[in-house]
C-alpha cells in the first residue's frame, strides 16, 4: 500500500502522523511511504531521517493526498485538506466529528473511508489510540492550570501547592478516566488538594485504592458538582463519552458564581467541552475570561509537547496502521471489531452511531457499510 504523511496545518500543531521508525517498519512490511517535506522538522524529525528509513520525500500536501491510498495524520483534516480527499481513500487520524458538522459534511462529500483514532476500542473497553494523548493532556492540564492561576495570567495569584503556613489550592477534576487520573496524579504531586468527581463507583474505588487518603473521591451529582466547583481554584474538565459530544456539566450560572480568578481547563473541548462557557482556543491565544473565570480551552493540547506526543501516539497507532496496510482496510476492519469501531464515515455514510445522534444524521452500521 502507498501511505501518505502530510505536514499538520492546524494552529501550532507540530505532531506528525508517522515517525521515521514507523516508516521503516512499514517499508519492512513491503509498503511505500510518502512524507511531505518538513513534516517533522519542528520536533527534530528531519527529511533525511525519513529518507534513510525508506520514505519518499514529496514537496507538498497535494502530492501526498493525490497519490496516497491511505493518509495517516494526527489532527482532523482542515477544510483545505478535506477538499483533497477522494472517494475510496483511507484517512486514519483523530476526527472528533460529533461537535463538528462542517468537517462531517466535507468527509461525507469526499467519499473517503474515515477511521477515527478516538473511537477504536480494545478488549477491556478502553480507547487505546486516545489513551496516550489523554495521558499527555491530563498532565498538561495541571501545568496549564497552575500557570493560569498566576496573577499576571488573570488568575487568583495562587501557587498550586501552597507553602508552609499557606493553604494549597483546591483542584477539582470532573471525570476519573485516563485524563482525570493523570491530572489528579500531577496535581497531587504538586501538593494541591485534589477532588475527583465521577459517576462510576467502581472507578472511584479504583482511584481510592490507587491514591489513598491523598485524593478525595466524590460520586457525581448536580449538587456535588456545584458544591465543589464553586469553591475550587482550578477545575479540570476530563469527561468523555466515546465519539459523542461532551455533556455540559458546569452551567454558565455556576461559572458566574465561581471565585474571581479561578481557572477552568476544559480538556473535553475536542468533543465540544463540558462547561457551557467553553469555546475552542489555540496555543497562540489559549485563554479568555468569562465572569472573572479564566478559561483554557486549547483543542489540541498535546500539540504543545509535540515530540513527546508524536512518539507516544505512534507507539499506539503503528500496529493498526500496519494491519490496515497489510490486509487492506476492508479485510482489516472485517476481522477486528475494535478497529471497526473506529470507522466513522464510509463512502458518504455515517457509520458511528454517536456522531449520527449528535448531528441528527442517518446512520449505517459499519457492518452494513462493509457488507459483513
Tab-separated table of C-alpha atoms in Angstrom:
chain	number	residue	atom	x	y	z
A	1	UNK	CA	0.000	0.000	0.000
A	2	UNK	CA	1.092	3.594	-0.644
A	3	UNK	CA	0.811	5.548	2.613
A	4	UNK	CA	0.997	9.328	2.839
A	5	UNK	CA	2.016	11.587	5.731
A	6	UNK	CA	1.229	15.292	5.255
A	7	UNK	CA	2.525	18.118	7.425
A	8	UNK	CA	-0.080	19.163	10.003
A	9	UNK	CA	-1.519	22.622	9.384
A	10	UNK	CA	-3.708	23.264	12.433
A	11	UNK	CA	-2.571	26.226	14.555
A	12	UNK	CA	0.640	25.357	16.443
A	13	UNK	CA	0.295	21.667	15.592
A	14	UNK	CA	3.749	20.146	15.226
A	15	UNK	CA	2.993	16.461	15.733
A	16	UNK	CA	3.401	14.139	12.760
A	17	UNK	CA	1.470	11.013	11.792
A	18	UNK	CA	4.447	8.663	11.471
A	19	UNK	CA	7.955	8.750	12.943
A	20	UNK	CA	10.969	7.564	10.897
A	21	UNK	CA	10.939	4.318	12.910
A	22	UNK	CA	7.290	3.742	11.939
A	23	UNK	CA	8.132	4.443	8.304
A	24	UNK	CA	10.945	1.908	8.445
A	25	UNK	CA	8.553	-0.687	9.875
A	26	UNK	CA	6.046	-0.090	7.070
A	27	UNK	CA	8.768	-0.295	4.421
A	28	UNK	CA	9.980	-3.525	6.051
A	29	UNK	CA	6.446	-4.885	5.502
A	30	UNK	CA	6.698	-4.073	1.805
A	31	UNK	CA	4.788	-0.786	1.719
A	32	UNK	CA	5.756	2.599	0.251
A	33	UNK	CA	5.540	5.831	2.236
A	34	UNK	CA	5.286	9.443	1.070
A	35	UNK	CA	6.251	12.141	3.582
A	36	UNK	CA	5.711	15.843	2.924
A	37	UNK	CA	8.933	17.838	3.149
A	38	UNK	CA	9.373	19.352	6.589
A	39	UNK	CA	6.556	17.320	8.176
A	40	UNK	CA	8.592	16.556	11.300
A	41	UNK	CA	11.154	19.363	11.195
A	42	UNK	CA	9.734	21.321	14.132
A	43	UNK	CA	10.216	18.378	16.505
A	44	UNK	CA	13.622	17.308	15.232
A	45	UNK	CA	12.468	14.612	12.789
A	46	UNK	CA	14.223	15.673	9.598
A	47	UNK	CA	13.608	14.733	5.985
A	48	UNK	CA	16.972	12.967	5.917
A	49	UNK	CA	15.834	10.618	8.683
A	50	UNK	CA	12.634	9.786	6.816
A	51	UNK	CA	14.545	9.214	3.597
A	52	UNK	CA	17.007	6.923	5.403
A	53	UNK	CA	14.028	4.948	6.724
A	54	UNK	CA	12.823	4.416	3.147
A	55	UNK	CA	10.290	7.217	2.643
A	56	UNK	CA	9.924	9.295	-0.497
A	57	UNK	CA	10.017	12.992	0.379
A	58	UNK	CA	7.488	14.985	-1.640
A	59	UNK	CA	7.169	18.771	-1.854
A	60	UNK	CA	3.583	19.442	-0.802
A	61	UNK	CA	0.364	18.123	0.715
A	62	UNK	CA	-1.348	17.983	-2.668
A	63	UNK	CA	1.137	15.320	-3.765
A	64	UNK	CA	0.587	13.322	-0.590
A	65	UNK	CA	-3.207	13.403	-0.841
A	66	UNK	CA	-3.159	12.967	-4.607
A	67	UNK	CA	-1.063	9.797	-4.614
A	68	UNK	CA	-1.572	8.035	-1.274
A	69	UNK	CA	-4.029	5.171	-0.838
A	70	UNK	CA	-4.075	5.809	2.924
A	71	UNK	CA	-3.351	9.128	4.642
A	72	UNK	CA	-2.078	8.953	8.225
A	73	UNK	CA	-2.418	12.195	10.174
A	74	UNK	CA	-2.749	13.430	13.734
A	75	UNK	CA	-5.451	16.108	13.780
A	76	UNK	CA	-8.742	16.278	11.937
A	77	UNK	CA	-8.393	17.375	8.301
A	78	UNK	CA	-8.759	21.105	7.877
A	79	UNK	CA	-11.097	22.410	5.106
A	80	UNK	CA	-8.266	22.657	2.556
A	81	UNK	CA	-7.272	19.057	3.321
A	82	UNK	CA	-10.856	17.795	3.121
A	83	UNK	CA	-11.043	19.154	-0.409
A	84	UNK	CA	-8.057	16.979	-1.380
A	85	UNK	CA	-9.577	13.721	-0.110
A	86	UNK	CA	-11.079	11.382	-2.698
A	87	UNK	CA	-13.524	8.500	-2.849
A	88	UNK	CA	-12.124	5.219	-1.570
A	89	UNK	CA	-9.077	6.814	0.031
A	90	UNK	CA	-8.475	5.789	3.657
A	91	UNK	CA	-7.985	8.546	6.248
A	92	UNK	CA	-6.635	7.442	9.635
A	93	UNK	CA	-6.449	10.227	12.232
A	94	UNK	CA	-8.270	11.914	15.099
A	95	UNK	CA	-11.614	13.225	13.832
A	96	UNK	CA	-13.796	14.300	16.809
A	97	UNK	CA	-16.774	14.647	14.474
A	98	UNK	CA	-19.650	14.925	16.967
A	99	UNK	CA	-19.314	18.695	17.558
A	100	UNK	CA	-18.058	19.459	14.029
A	101	UNK	CA	-20.841	19.384	11.392
A	102	UNK	CA	-18.698	21.228	8.840
A	103	UNK	CA	-15.993	18.562	8.841
A	104	UNK	CA	-18.625	15.826	8.813
A	105	UNK	CA	-20.258	17.270	5.689
A	106	UNK	CA	-16.877	17.567	3.973
A	107	UNK	CA	-15.931	13.957	4.729
A	108	UNK	CA	-19.327	12.690	3.561
A	109	UNK	CA	-18.992	14.628	0.321
A	110	UNK	CA	-15.471	13.322	-0.323
A	111	UNK	CA	-16.474	9.645	-0.316
A	112	UNK	CA	-13.453	8.834	1.825
A	113	UNK	CA	-13.102	5.996	4.333
A	114	UNK	CA	-12.510	7.894	7.586
A	115	UNK	CA	-11.270	5.905	10.579
A	116	UNK	CA	-11.022	7.846	13.841
A	117	UNK	CA	-8.330	7.117	16.406
A	118	UNK	CA	-10.637	8.184	19.237
A	119	UNK	CA	-13.313	5.515	18.675
A	120	UNK	CA	-11.046	2.475	18.165
A	121	UNK	CA	-11.595	0.202	21.185
A	122	UNK	CA	-9.864	-2.687	22.946
A	123	UNK	CA	-10.848	-5.871	24.799
A	124	UNK	CA	-11.046	-4.027	28.144
A	125	UNK	CA	-13.461	-1.409	26.838
A	126	UNK	CA	-10.710	1.191	26.614
A	127	UNK	CA	-9.726	3.572	23.835
A	128	UNK	CA	-6.111	2.613	23.082
A	129	UNK	CA	-5.424	5.314	20.491
A	130	UNK	CA	-6.923	8.081	22.598
A	131	UNK	CA	-5.240	6.983	25.822
A	132	UNK	CA	-1.689	8.229	25.045
A	133	UNK	CA	-2.906	11.725	24.224
A	134	UNK	CA	-5.280	11.650	27.185
A	135	UNK	CA	-2.303	10.894	29.420
A	136	UNK	CA	-0.430	13.844	27.944
A	137	UNK	CA	-3.441	16.185	28.107
A	138	UNK	CA	-4.231	15.225	31.703
A	139	UNK	CA	-0.691	16.015	32.808
A	140	UNK	CA	-0.568	19.203	30.764
A	141	UNK	CA	-3.902	20.374	32.201
A	142	UNK	CA	-2.324	20.805	35.617
A	143	UNK	CA	0.705	22.612	34.179
A	144	UNK	CA	-1.557	24.936	32.200
A	145	UNK	CA	-3.909	25.470	35.127
A	146	UNK	CA	-1.077	26.243	37.531
A	147	UNK	CA	0.285	28.826	35.089
A	148	UNK	CA	-3.145	30.402	34.579
A	149	UNK	CA	-3.571	30.771	38.354
A	150	UNK	CA	-0.687	33.250	38.341
A	151	UNK	CA	-1.912	36.815	38.763
A	152	UNK	CA	-0.256	38.017	35.559
A	153	UNK	CA	-2.325	35.446	33.630
A	154	UNK	CA	-5.591	36.653	35.178
A	155	UNK	CA	-5.709	34.033	37.916
A	156	UNK	CA	-6.151	34.295	41.679
A	157	UNK	CA	-2.423	34.612	42.276
A	158	UNK	CA	-2.110	31.180	43.880
A	159	UNK	CA	0.728	28.680	43.997
A	160	UNK	CA	-0.895	25.319	43.394
A	161	UNK	CA	0.848	23.522	46.254
A	162	UNK	CA	0.989	26.469	48.640
A	163	UNK	CA	3.940	26.803	51.040
A	164	UNK	CA	4.337	26.019	54.762
A	165	UNK	CA	1.757	28.077	56.625
A	166	UNK	CA	-0.293	28.874	53.493
A	167	UNK	CA	-3.044	26.542	52.172
A	168	UNK	CA	-2.645	24.715	48.878
A	169	UNK	CA	-5.072	25.350	46.029
A	170	UNK	CA	-8.145	23.160	45.567
A	171	UNK	CA	-8.231	21.269	42.268
A	172	UNK	CA	-11.472	19.634	41.141
A	173	UNK	CA	-11.275	17.048	38.351
A	174	UNK	CA	-14.512	16.192	36.551
A	175	UNK	CA	-14.085	12.606	35.342
A	176	UNK	CA	-11.885	9.813	36.619
A	177	UNK	CA	-10.776	8.273	33.325
A	178	UNK	CA	-7.343	8.484	31.743
A	179	UNK	CA	-7.293	12.305	31.564
A	180	UNK	CA	-8.668	12.693	35.071
A	181	UNK	CA	-6.337	10.143	36.626
A	182	UNK	CA	-3.254	11.745	35.098
A	183	UNK	CA	-4.435	15.223	36.078
A	184	UNK	CA	-5.075	14.114	39.645
A	185	UNK	CA	-1.677	12.438	39.839
A	186	UNK	CA	0.118	15.583	38.694
A	187	UNK	CA	-1.906	17.877	40.959
A	188	UNK	CA	-1.214	15.668	43.982
A	189	UNK	CA	2.448	15.623	43.036
A	190	UNK	CA	2.408	19.419	43.313
A	191	UNK	CA	0.735	19.023	46.731
A	192	UNK	CA	-2.613	20.565	45.803
A	193	UNK	CA	-5.850	19.461	47.493
A	194	UNK	CA	-7.499	17.258	44.854
A	195	UNK	CA	-11.081	16.096	44.373
A	196	UNK	CA	-12.146	13.719	41.578
A	197	UNK	CA	-15.836	13.548	40.694
A	198	UNK	CA	-17.121	10.601	38.645
A	199	UNK	CA	-20.418	8.741	38.202
A	200	UNK	CA	-18.782	5.289	38.314
A	201	UNK	CA	-18.477	3.943	41.856
A	202	UNK	CA	-16.200	1.204	40.570
A	203	UNK	CA	-13.815	3.795	39.131
A	204	UNK	CA	-13.896	5.857	42.320
A	205	UNK	CA	-12.983	2.718	44.307
A	206	UNK	CA	-10.047	2.068	41.956
A	207	UNK	CA	-8.806	5.631	42.411
A	208	UNK	CA	-9.189	5.359	46.182
A	209	UNK	CA	-7.119	2.164	46.220
A	210	UNK	CA	-4.507	3.733	43.917
A	211	UNK	CA	-4.046	7.055	45.694
A	212	UNK	CA	-5.440	6.572	49.198
A	213	UNK	CA	-6.195	9.433	51.551
A	214	UNK	CA	-4.336	11.993	49.412
A	215	UNK	CA	-7.260	12.017	46.981
A	216	UNK	CA	-10.899	12.796	47.757
A	217	UNK	CA	-13.346	10.887	45.544
A	218	UNK	CA	-16.929	12.131	45.120
A	219	UNK	CA	-19.893	10.494	43.386
A	220	UNK	CA	-21.170	12.731	40.589
A	221	UNK	CA	-24.477	14.520	41.084
A	222	UNK	CA	-25.560	18.009	40.066
A	223	UNK	CA	-25.386	19.003	43.724
A	224	UNK	CA	-21.866	17.593	44.208
A	225	UNK	CA	-20.535	19.252	41.067
A	226	UNK	CA	-21.981	22.604	42.113
A	227	UNK	CA	-20.650	22.335	45.680
A	228	UNK	CA	-17.083	21.533	44.689
A	229	UNK	CA	-16.812	23.709	41.579
A	230	UNK	CA	-17.928	26.855	43.400
A	231	UNK	CA	-15.061	26.810	45.891
A	232	UNK	CA	-12.423	25.373	43.537
A	233	UNK	CA	-9.342	27.283	42.450
A	234	UNK	CA	-8.812	25.068	39.402
A	235	UNK	CA	-11.419	22.875	37.678
A	236	UNK	CA	-10.310	20.377	35.040
A	237	UNK	CA	-12.955	19.030	32.641
A	238	UNK	CA	-11.975	15.443	31.874
A	239	UNK	CA	-15.246	13.780	30.873
A	240	UNK	CA	-15.569	11.588	27.799
A	241	UNK	CA	-18.428	9.830	26.043
A	242	UNK	CA	-16.679	7.926	23.216
A	243	UNK	CA	-17.415	9.561	19.880
A	244	UNK	CA	-20.195	11.720	21.319
A	245	UNK	CA	-20.455	15.352	22.346
A	246	UNK	CA	-19.328	16.003	25.912
A	247	UNK	CA	-22.099	16.632	28.466
A	248	UNK	CA	-22.325	20.191	29.828
A	249	UNK	CA	-21.660	19.518	33.493
A	250	UNK	CA	-20.900	23.089	34.563
A	251	UNK	CA	-23.529	25.672	33.685
A	252	UNK	CA	-22.950	29.317	32.911
A	253	UNK	CA	-24.691	30.102	36.186
A	254	UNK	CA	-22.168	28.031	38.107
A	255	UNK	CA	-19.262	29.756	36.355
A	256	UNK	CA	-20.715	33.159	37.295
A	257	UNK	CA	-20.655	32.088	40.968
A	258	UNK	CA	-17.100	30.727	40.964
A	259	UNK	CA	-14.315	32.599	42.719
A	260	UNK	CA	-12.867	35.540	40.803
A	261	UNK	CA	-9.605	34.448	39.212
A	262	UNK	CA	-10.441	30.738	39.368
A	263	UNK	CA	-9.344	28.709	36.346
A	264	UNK	CA	-11.083	26.081	34.221
A	265	UNK	CA	-9.150	23.820	31.863
A	266	UNK	CA	-11.563	22.042	29.525
A	267	UNK	CA	-9.748	19.001	28.155
A	268	UNK	CA	-13.090	17.818	26.715
A	269	UNK	CA	-13.140	20.743	24.255
A	270	UNK	CA	-12.337	18.412	21.319
A	271	UNK	CA	-15.796	16.930	21.906
A	272	UNK	CA	-17.492	20.290	22.462
A	273	UNK	CA	-16.442	20.907	26.059
A	274	UNK	CA	-18.110	20.178	29.416
A	275	UNK	CA	-18.537	23.812	30.526
A	276	UNK	CA	-21.353	25.854	28.987
A	277	UNK	CA	-18.909	28.753	28.700
A	278	UNK	CA	-16.261	26.789	26.783
A	279	UNK	CA	-15.210	27.576	23.230
A	280	UNK	CA	-12.116	26.249	21.417
A	281	UNK	CA	-8.878	28.226	21.718
A	282	UNK	CA	-5.382	27.769	20.301
A	283	UNK	CA	-1.848	27.583	21.632
A	284	UNK	CA	-1.315	31.049	20.150
A	285	UNK	CA	-4.207	32.539	22.163
A	286	UNK	CA	-5.067	29.910	24.779
A	287	UNK	CA	-7.241	31.725	27.315
A	288	UNK	CA	-10.201	34.055	27.703
A	289	UNK	CA	-12.202	35.253	30.707
A	290	UNK	CA	-15.913	34.782	31.435
A	291	UNK	CA	-17.384	36.290	34.618
A	292	UNK	CA	-13.908	36.649	36.109
A	293	UNK	CA	-13.010	32.978	35.488
A	294	UNK	CA	-10.025	32.174	33.272
A	295	UNK	CA	-10.836	29.568	30.601
A	296	UNK	CA	-8.098	27.461	28.977
A	297	UNK	CA	-9.726	25.509	26.127
A	298	UNK	CA	-6.950	24.601	23.685
A	299	UNK	CA	-8.333	21.989	21.309
A	300	UNK	CA	-5.014	20.254	20.624
A	301	UNK	CA	-3.278	20.419	23.981
A	302	UNK	CA	-0.813	17.554	23.346
A	303	UNK	CA	0.473	19.523	20.357
A	304	UNK	CA	2.198	21.777	22.884
A	305	UNK	CA	4.607	18.920	23.683
A	306	UNK	CA	4.628	17.658	20.142
A	307	UNK	CA	7.729	15.482	20.244
A	308	UNK	CA	6.655	13.503	23.314
A	309	UNK	CA	3.129	13.247	21.913
A	310	UNK	CA	4.251	12.048	18.477
A	311	UNK	CA	6.271	9.163	19.852
A	312	UNK	CA	3.566	8.210	22.377
A	313	UNK	CA	0.905	8.252	19.652
A	314	UNK	CA	2.986	6.211	17.206
A	315	UNK	CA	3.552	3.518	19.827
A	316	UNK	CA	-0.215	3.037	19.892
A	317	UNK	CA	-1.202	3.603	16.256
A	318	UNK	CA	1.543	1.692	14.412
A	319	UNK	CA	0.049	-1.820	14.879
A	320	UNK	CA	-3.251	-0.593	13.411
A	321	UNK	CA	-1.553	1.231	10.530
A	322	UNK	CA	0.340	-1.977	9.725
A	323	UNK	CA	-2.851	-4.038	9.855
A	324	UNK	CA	-4.707	-1.651	7.523
A	325	UNK	CA	-1.763	-1.606	5.109
A	326	UNK	CA	-1.007	-5.336	5.220
A	327	UNK	CA	-4.596	-6.550	4.792
A	328	UNK	CA	-6.339	-3.615	3.117
A	329	UNK	CA	-8.957	-1.664	5.023
A	330	UNK	CA	-11.902	-3.986	4.263
A	331	UNK	CA	-10.171	-7.129	5.495
A	332	UNK	CA	-8.598	-5.360	8.471
A	333	UNK	CA	-11.908	-3.863	9.592
A	334	UNK	CA	-13.715	-7.113	8.890
A	335	UNK	CA	-11.508	-9.222	11.153
A	336	UNK	CA	-11.045	-6.740	14.013
A	337	UNK	CA	-14.236	-5.384	15.592
A	338	UNK	CA	-12.222	-2.996	17.741
A	339	UNK	CA	-10.619	-1.365	14.728
A	340	UNK	CA	-14.018	-1.454	13.004
A	341	UNK	CA	-15.388	0.705	15.832
A	342	UNK	CA	-13.074	3.402	14.535
A	343	UNK	CA	-14.926	3.644	11.214
A	344	UNK	CA	-16.860	6.937	11.360
A	345	UNK	CA	-17.534	7.663	7.679
A	346	UNK	CA	-17.657	5.250	4.743
A	347	UNK	CA	-18.469	6.242	1.166
A	348	UNK	CA	-20.811	9.071	2.058
A	349	UNK	CA	-22.459	7.389	5.068
A	350	UNK	CA	-22.093	7.970	8.823
A	351	UNK	CA	-21.033	4.700	10.454
A	352	UNK	CA	-20.599	5.939	14.048
A	353	UNK	CA	-23.869	5.991	15.989
A	354	UNK	CA	-22.732	8.682	18.445
A	355	UNK	CA	-21.908	11.049	15.582
A	356	UNK	CA	-25.225	10.406	13.824
A	357	UNK	CA	-27.133	11.089	17.048
A	358	UNK	CA	-25.143	14.238	17.846
A	359	UNK	CA	-25.858	15.719	14.409
A	360	UNK	CA	-29.237	14.184	13.591
A	361	UNK	CA	-27.902	12.348	10.530
A	362	UNK	CA	-28.790	8.949	9.104
A	363	UNK	CA	-26.756	6.059	10.464
A	364	UNK	CA	-25.473	2.951	8.706
A	365	UNK	CA	-23.643	0.365	10.804
A	366	UNK	CA	-20.046	-0.371	9.891
A	367	UNK	CA	-21.006	-3.991	9.286
A	368	UNK	CA	-23.664	-2.982	6.765
A	369	UNK	CA	-21.357	-0.475	5.087
A	370	UNK	CA	-18.663	-3.122	4.668
A	371	UNK	CA	-21.096	-5.860	3.634
A	372	UNK	CA	-20.200	-8.088	6.587
